[in-house]
Amino acid sequence: MRISRRWRSMSARPAGASKLRGISGIGQLPGRSYSERVVVVRRLRTRNKSMKPGGSTQAHSNTRSRAQTALSIRSSKLRVRHFMLLALLVEHGSLREAARRLGIAQPAVGALLRELEHAVGQDLFIRSRTGVSPTPAALALAARSDVALETLRIGLDEVAEGTTPTLRVGIVHHAMILHGIPWLTDMLRFASQWQLRVQVSAAPELLENVATGDLDCAIARFPSQNLAGAIHDTCRVWQLPADPWNVVASVGHPALKSRTPVPAETLLAHPWVLPASDSQTYLMFRNACMRSGVPAPAPALVVDGLQYCVAMAMNARLLTICPSSMLRSLPGPRQLKAVRTDFSIEAPPLAFVCRTEAQRLPAIRALLELVLSTALAAKTG
């Protein structure tokens, strides 16, 4: 009796294999026996289930992908004028005023607003007889689009005037003294087609200027609460390796003569030179005093700028605090030394901060790579 090829194929399958006919993928594994293919497909399905809890992750992923595609299609029809309108409506709350400032008819303004709301998939303003009020979504979108418009305006001005593109960098005082000069020297060589504008200020001012778009990036010590609350939504942050801080004194100071760690209470009884009470350095000093359980003493000398405090400590019998890198960088013989003490100072590390949209600038990427590489080299060296 002649047996059909299909029957011979099925009779060669192991017992129970008929239940597995519906497994997808069995026929897509050439070069294997039927049993081997069943094992492989079972393993693949088991692994996929472990990667997709409840079996719905892939479906959700596909849904998100379709939603993102739809959003990108809608947003591709938006123009600069849509975001200019958004800024005017947030500022003035009036369609008529927005139409006057844009130089178009009020019905055209209404059409622009509807197009913008359709692109984002929700209402951005609450209409009333007296005008429009922005929703939280409108305020969030305006905060980002305003900076993008300002960045675009600066770029257009540079092109129209034929000027060199500008990179606006902020650096805190002591970082400028320790690292700023070599960083900027290398940047002038690596990004010669860019003009560098450097603002040397206190960390809170730099943080505010980055948040408002007045600076492209900043290098400073930012308290963790500021990083979390003020700039994480609109900025990228790269923390540099930690740089421990020390209590320092000039050679011959009584605090350096002790063979055992100087207690905090004894150390704080000496005269100090410190920056102003609203500076970040003084706040770190005061917090260290609180952790030690000793009230912060009134400094004998108050000087704006950590570098001047260090200079005064070198020339007078005054104590101050500074990062280890600053102590190592002092020129000439070691006139200033770290005091052995249980008085510990916790300082946030330096951080490189830039706005999210600015990180695509070639000059920003070059400066970031330079800063990270030199910081890592200093730590390992």
XYZ file of C-alpha atoms in Angstrom:
381
model
C 0.000 0.000 0.000
C 1.344 3.422 -0.906
C 1.399 5.788 2.077
C 1.058 9.471 1.352
C 3.972 11.782 2.134
C 1.835 13.786 4.560
C 0.895 10.643 6.518
C 4.530 9.514 6.698
C 5.506 12.952 8.023
C 2.862 12.914 10.739
C 3.538 9.319 11.748
C 7.189 10.271 12.358
C 6.180 12.851 14.960
C 6.400 11.935 18.641
C 3.318 11.156 20.675
C 1.407 14.269 21.689
C 2.907 16.322 18.896
C -0.505 16.767 17.281
C -1.418 19.118 20.104
C 1.455 21.381 19.077
C 0.418 21.937 15.483
C -0.716 25.472 16.290
C 2.588 26.598 17.759
C 3.796 29.438 15.563
C 7.394 29.312 14.464
C 7.779 25.522 14.149
C 7.994 25.692 10.391
C 10.527 28.545 10.568
C 13.373 26.449 12.002
C 14.892 24.580 9.045
C 17.545 21.942 9.542
C 16.021 20.552 12.744
C 13.820 17.559 13.463
C 10.240 18.146 14.475
C 10.970 17.331 18.136
C 13.907 19.735 18.232
C 11.802 22.460 16.707
C 9.088 21.954 19.318
C 11.648 22.276 22.136
C 13.132 25.460 20.643
C 9.745 27.103 20.161
C 8.678 26.164 23.691
C 11.809 27.765 25.103
C 11.275 30.905 23.057
C 7.688 31.193 24.227
C 8.712 30.657 27.863
C 11.373 33.359 27.580
C 8.969 35.790 25.945
C 6.423 35.228 28.696
C 9.059 35.948 31.341
C 9.907 39.178 29.553
C 6.227 40.132 29.221
C 4.494 39.904 32.638
C 0.882 38.976 32.143
C 1.481 38.571 28.419
C 0.397 42.165 27.766
C 3.684 44.074 27.656
C 4.113 43.563 23.921
C 0.572 44.770 23.307
C 1.154 47.845 25.457
C 4.450 48.475 23.666
C 2.718 48.289 20.301
C 0.009 50.643 21.552
C 2.605 53.141 22.783
C 4.468 52.867 19.497
C 1.307 53.583 17.520
C 0.468 56.512 19.818
C 3.949 57.984 19.458
C 3.773 57.599 15.688
C 0.405 59.335 15.584
C 1.731 62.141 17.788
C 4.789 62.614 15.610
C 2.594 62.787 12.495
C 0.362 65.432 14.073
C 3.258 67.448 15.500
C 5.063 67.441 12.150
C 2.441 69.918 10.924
C 3.259 72.448 13.643
C 5.149 75.624 12.810
C 7.052 78.210 14.814
C 3.962 80.424 14.768
C 2.040 77.845 16.828
C 4.527 78.188 19.678
C 4.681 81.980 19.337
C 0.907 81.926 19.790
C 1.252 79.671 22.823
C 3.656 82.120 24.469
C 1.407 85.114 23.732
C -1.710 83.405 25.073
C 0.059 82.368 28.274
C 1.338 85.924 28.737
C -1.758 87.938 27.768
C -4.677 85.488 27.991
C -6.397 87.074 24.999
C -6.972 85.796 21.460
C -7.458 89.367 20.257
C -4.139 90.543 21.696
C -2.347 87.496 20.303
C -3.832 88.193 16.858
C -2.724 91.827 17.035
C 0.842 90.927 17.981
C 1.091 88.205 15.338
C -0.426 90.472 12.691
C -3.165 88.039 11.676
C -6.953 87.881 12.011
C -8.533 86.528 15.185
C -10.208 83.574 13.380
C -6.752 82.540 12.137
C -5.509 82.594 15.737
C -8.359 80.306 16.745
C -7.459 77.918 13.942
C -3.800 77.883 15.010
C -4.794 77.115 18.590
C -7.043 74.241 17.511
C -4.211 72.791 15.409
C -1.837 72.983 18.371
C -4.329 71.336 20.714
C -5.013 68.619 18.152
C -1.277 67.926 17.899
C -0.857 67.471 21.667
C -4.153 65.638 22.031
C -5.714 67.805 24.743
C -7.065 71.261 25.504
C -4.380 73.769 26.408
C -6.604 76.704 27.386
C -9.905 77.189 29.157
C -12.104 79.524 27.118
C -14.303 82.160 28.718
C -15.957 85.441 27.746
C -13.056 87.407 29.181
C -10.284 85.448 27.469
C -8.387 82.190 27.854
C -6.607 80.643 30.843
C -3.697 78.210 30.398
C -3.980 74.675 31.709
C -1.026 72.995 33.483
C -0.237 71.272 30.182
C -0.023 74.644 28.423
C 2.302 76.033 31.079
C 4.553 72.974 30.879
C 4.703 73.128 27.083
C 5.300 76.889 27.098
C 8.206 76.529 29.533
C 10.010 74.311 27.042
C 8.942 76.005 23.827
C 9.964 79.457 25.103
C 13.542 78.274 25.544
C 13.467 76.591 22.134
C 12.217 79.827 20.545
C 14.948 81.808 22.274
C 17.579 79.318 21.099
C 16.211 79.583 17.562
C 16.229 83.387 17.746
C 19.868 83.425 18.854
C 20.829 81.075 16.032
C 18.975 83.158 13.433
C 20.602 86.353 14.700
C 24.045 84.778 14.510
C 23.455 83.624 10.946
C 21.896 86.926 9.840
C 24.705 89.004 11.335
C 27.401 86.625 10.161
C 28.717 86.336 13.707
C 30.519 83.401 15.257
C 28.227 80.945 17.106
C 28.422 81.480 20.850
C 28.654 78.991 23.702
C 27.582 80.485 27.041
C 29.253 78.726 29.961
C 28.871 79.347 33.690
C 31.503 78.268 36.228
C 31.698 78.800 39.980
C 34.678 80.785 41.261
C 36.862 78.052 42.718
C 36.213 75.690 39.770
C 37.261 78.479 37.423
C 40.522 78.904 39.324
C 41.264 75.177 39.556
C 39.998 73.821 36.242
C 38.496 76.613 34.164
C 41.697 77.915 32.610
C 42.869 74.550 31.170
C 39.304 73.620 30.161
C 38.784 76.848 28.239
C 42.261 76.714 26.717
C 41.543 73.264 25.307
C 38.092 74.366 24.141
C 39.601 77.231 22.149
C 41.652 74.622 20.326
C 38.944 71.981 19.878
C 36.074 74.358 19.008
C 37.877 77.252 17.364
C 34.794 78.131 15.301
C 32.850 78.954 18.474
C 33.041 82.054 20.634
C 33.083 81.249 24.361
C 31.368 83.538 26.852
C 32.074 82.635 30.461
C 30.109 83.797 33.489
C 31.869 83.286 36.828
C 29.271 83.480 39.606
C 27.835 81.694 42.602
C 26.073 78.381 42.035
C 22.474 79.591 42.653
C 22.824 82.332 40.041
C 24.292 79.913 37.504
C 21.508 77.430 38.187
C 18.876 80.087 37.583
C 20.519 81.238 34.348
C 20.668 77.683 33.003
C 17.016 77.161 33.905
C 15.966 80.362 32.095
C 18.111 79.659 29.037
C 20.552 82.539 29.598
C 23.366 79.966 29.849
C 23.881 76.880 27.720
C 25.627 74.981 30.518
C 27.186 75.444 33.941
C 29.800 73.749 36.106
C 29.147 74.162 39.807
C 28.372 72.465 43.090
C 24.617 72.216 43.212
C 22.865 70.938 46.365
C 20.926 67.746 45.710
C 17.610 69.415 46.543
C 18.248 72.015 43.833
C 19.158 69.356 41.300
C 16.025 67.374 42.054
C 13.618 70.283 42.225
C 14.787 72.903 39.783
C 16.540 71.493 36.752
C 15.955 67.780 36.334
C 12.802 68.456 34.301
C 14.518 70.605 31.686
C 18.211 69.778 32.022
C 20.725 66.972 31.921
C 23.135 66.554 34.833
C 26.501 64.790 34.921
C 28.109 64.601 38.352
C 31.895 64.718 38.436
C 34.005 62.581 40.807
C 33.878 63.662 44.439
C 36.539 66.065 45.713
C 36.850 65.823 49.534
C 37.043 69.029 51.560
C 39.479 69.669 54.407
C 40.082 72.107 57.205
C 43.377 73.804 56.324
C 45.879 75.929 58.220
C 49.233 77.542 57.513
C 52.441 75.824 58.591
C 53.074 76.501 62.273
C 49.398 76.742 63.253
C 48.681 75.092 66.647
C 46.031 72.836 65.061
C 48.744 71.139 62.967
C 50.898 70.253 65.973
C 48.506 67.706 67.469
C 49.473 64.054 66.947
C 45.864 62.948 67.326
C 42.798 64.183 65.440
C 41.719 67.564 66.760
C 38.187 67.463 68.235
C 35.630 69.640 66.487
C 35.002 71.726 69.600
C 38.713 72.541 69.941
C 39.059 73.264 66.238
C 36.100 75.633 66.137
C 37.531 77.642 69.028
C 40.314 78.944 66.718
C 39.829 82.059 64.535
C 38.386 81.375 61.073
C 38.235 83.105 57.704
C 35.112 82.198 55.730
C 32.983 83.483 52.835
C 29.731 85.360 53.434
C 26.941 83.602 55.297
C 24.787 83.285 52.160
C 27.497 81.436 50.222
C 27.393 77.715 49.574
C 30.786 77.251 51.244
C 29.555 78.802 54.471
C 26.402 76.671 54.382
C 28.558 73.537 54.127
C 30.617 74.784 57.084
C 27.519 75.511 59.163
C 26.028 72.083 58.394
C 29.284 70.438 59.494
C 29.073 72.348 62.782
C 25.498 71.189 63.309
C 26.484 67.543 62.723
C 29.292 67.955 65.259
C 26.909 69.399 67.836
C 28.908 72.626 68.139
C 27.501 76.068 67.246
C 29.115 77.678 64.217
C 31.575 80.332 65.414
C 31.538 83.889 64.145
C 34.453 84.131 61.687
C 37.244 86.558 62.474
C 37.322 87.568 58.805
C 34.639 87.385 56.113
C 35.867 87.467 52.501
C 33.861 86.957 49.314
C 35.451 84.123 47.374
C 36.960 80.853 48.560
C 40.279 81.594 46.864
C 40.700 84.714 49.009
C 39.909 82.744 52.159
C 42.667 80.285 51.249
C 45.089 83.135 50.545
C 44.346 84.718 53.932
C 44.756 81.384 55.726
C 48.206 81.041 54.125
C 49.323 84.434 55.408
C 47.631 84.552 58.805
C 46.926 82.094 61.597
C 43.384 81.516 60.446
C 41.549 78.301 59.636
C 39.371 77.796 56.576
C 38.012 74.974 54.428
C 38.752 74.085 50.814
C 38.619 71.088 48.436
C 41.601 68.762 48.255
C 42.221 69.695 44.614
C 42.680 73.341 45.589
C 45.123 72.375 48.325
C 47.164 70.294 45.870
C 47.203 73.042 43.249
C 48.765 75.729 45.432
C 52.021 76.966 43.875
C 55.399 76.900 45.574
C 56.255 75.218 48.881
C 53.441 73.723 50.902
C 52.473 76.679 53.066
C 49.022 75.273 53.766
C 48.231 71.821 55.140
C 45.146 69.802 55.993
C 44.318 69.489 59.682
C 43.697 66.020 61.119
C 40.296 66.295 62.766
C 36.977 64.537 63.289
C 35.251 67.652 61.915
C 33.927 66.344 58.579
C 32.614 68.497 55.755
C 30.094 67.046 53.328
C 30.213 68.830 49.990
C 28.197 67.990 46.874
C 30.474 67.135 43.941
C 30.856 69.410 40.977
C 28.242 68.831 38.309
C 28.041 69.644 34.623
C 24.535 70.880 33.838
C 23.086 71.816 30.464
C 19.648 72.274 29.034
C 18.255 69.209 27.284
C 18.027 70.923 23.905
C 21.558 72.363 24.221
C 23.262 68.990 24.703
C 23.082 68.419 20.937
C 25.397 71.349 20.234
C 28.818 70.075 19.119
C 30.546 72.568 21.421
C 28.562 71.313 24.429
C 29.497 67.720 23.663
C 33.158 68.685 23.251
C 33.213 70.588 26.555
C 31.411 67.781 28.398
C 33.850 65.176 27.109
C 36.758 67.415 28.094
C 35.410 68.048 31.603
C 34.608 64.384 32.264
C 37.953 63.150 30.960
C 40.026 65.614 32.989
C 37.966 64.975 36.133
C 38.451 61.225 35.765
C 42.171 61.673 35.105
C 42.516 63.832 38.217
C 40.731 61.206 40.319
C 42.778 58.262 39.042
C 46.015 60.249 39.055
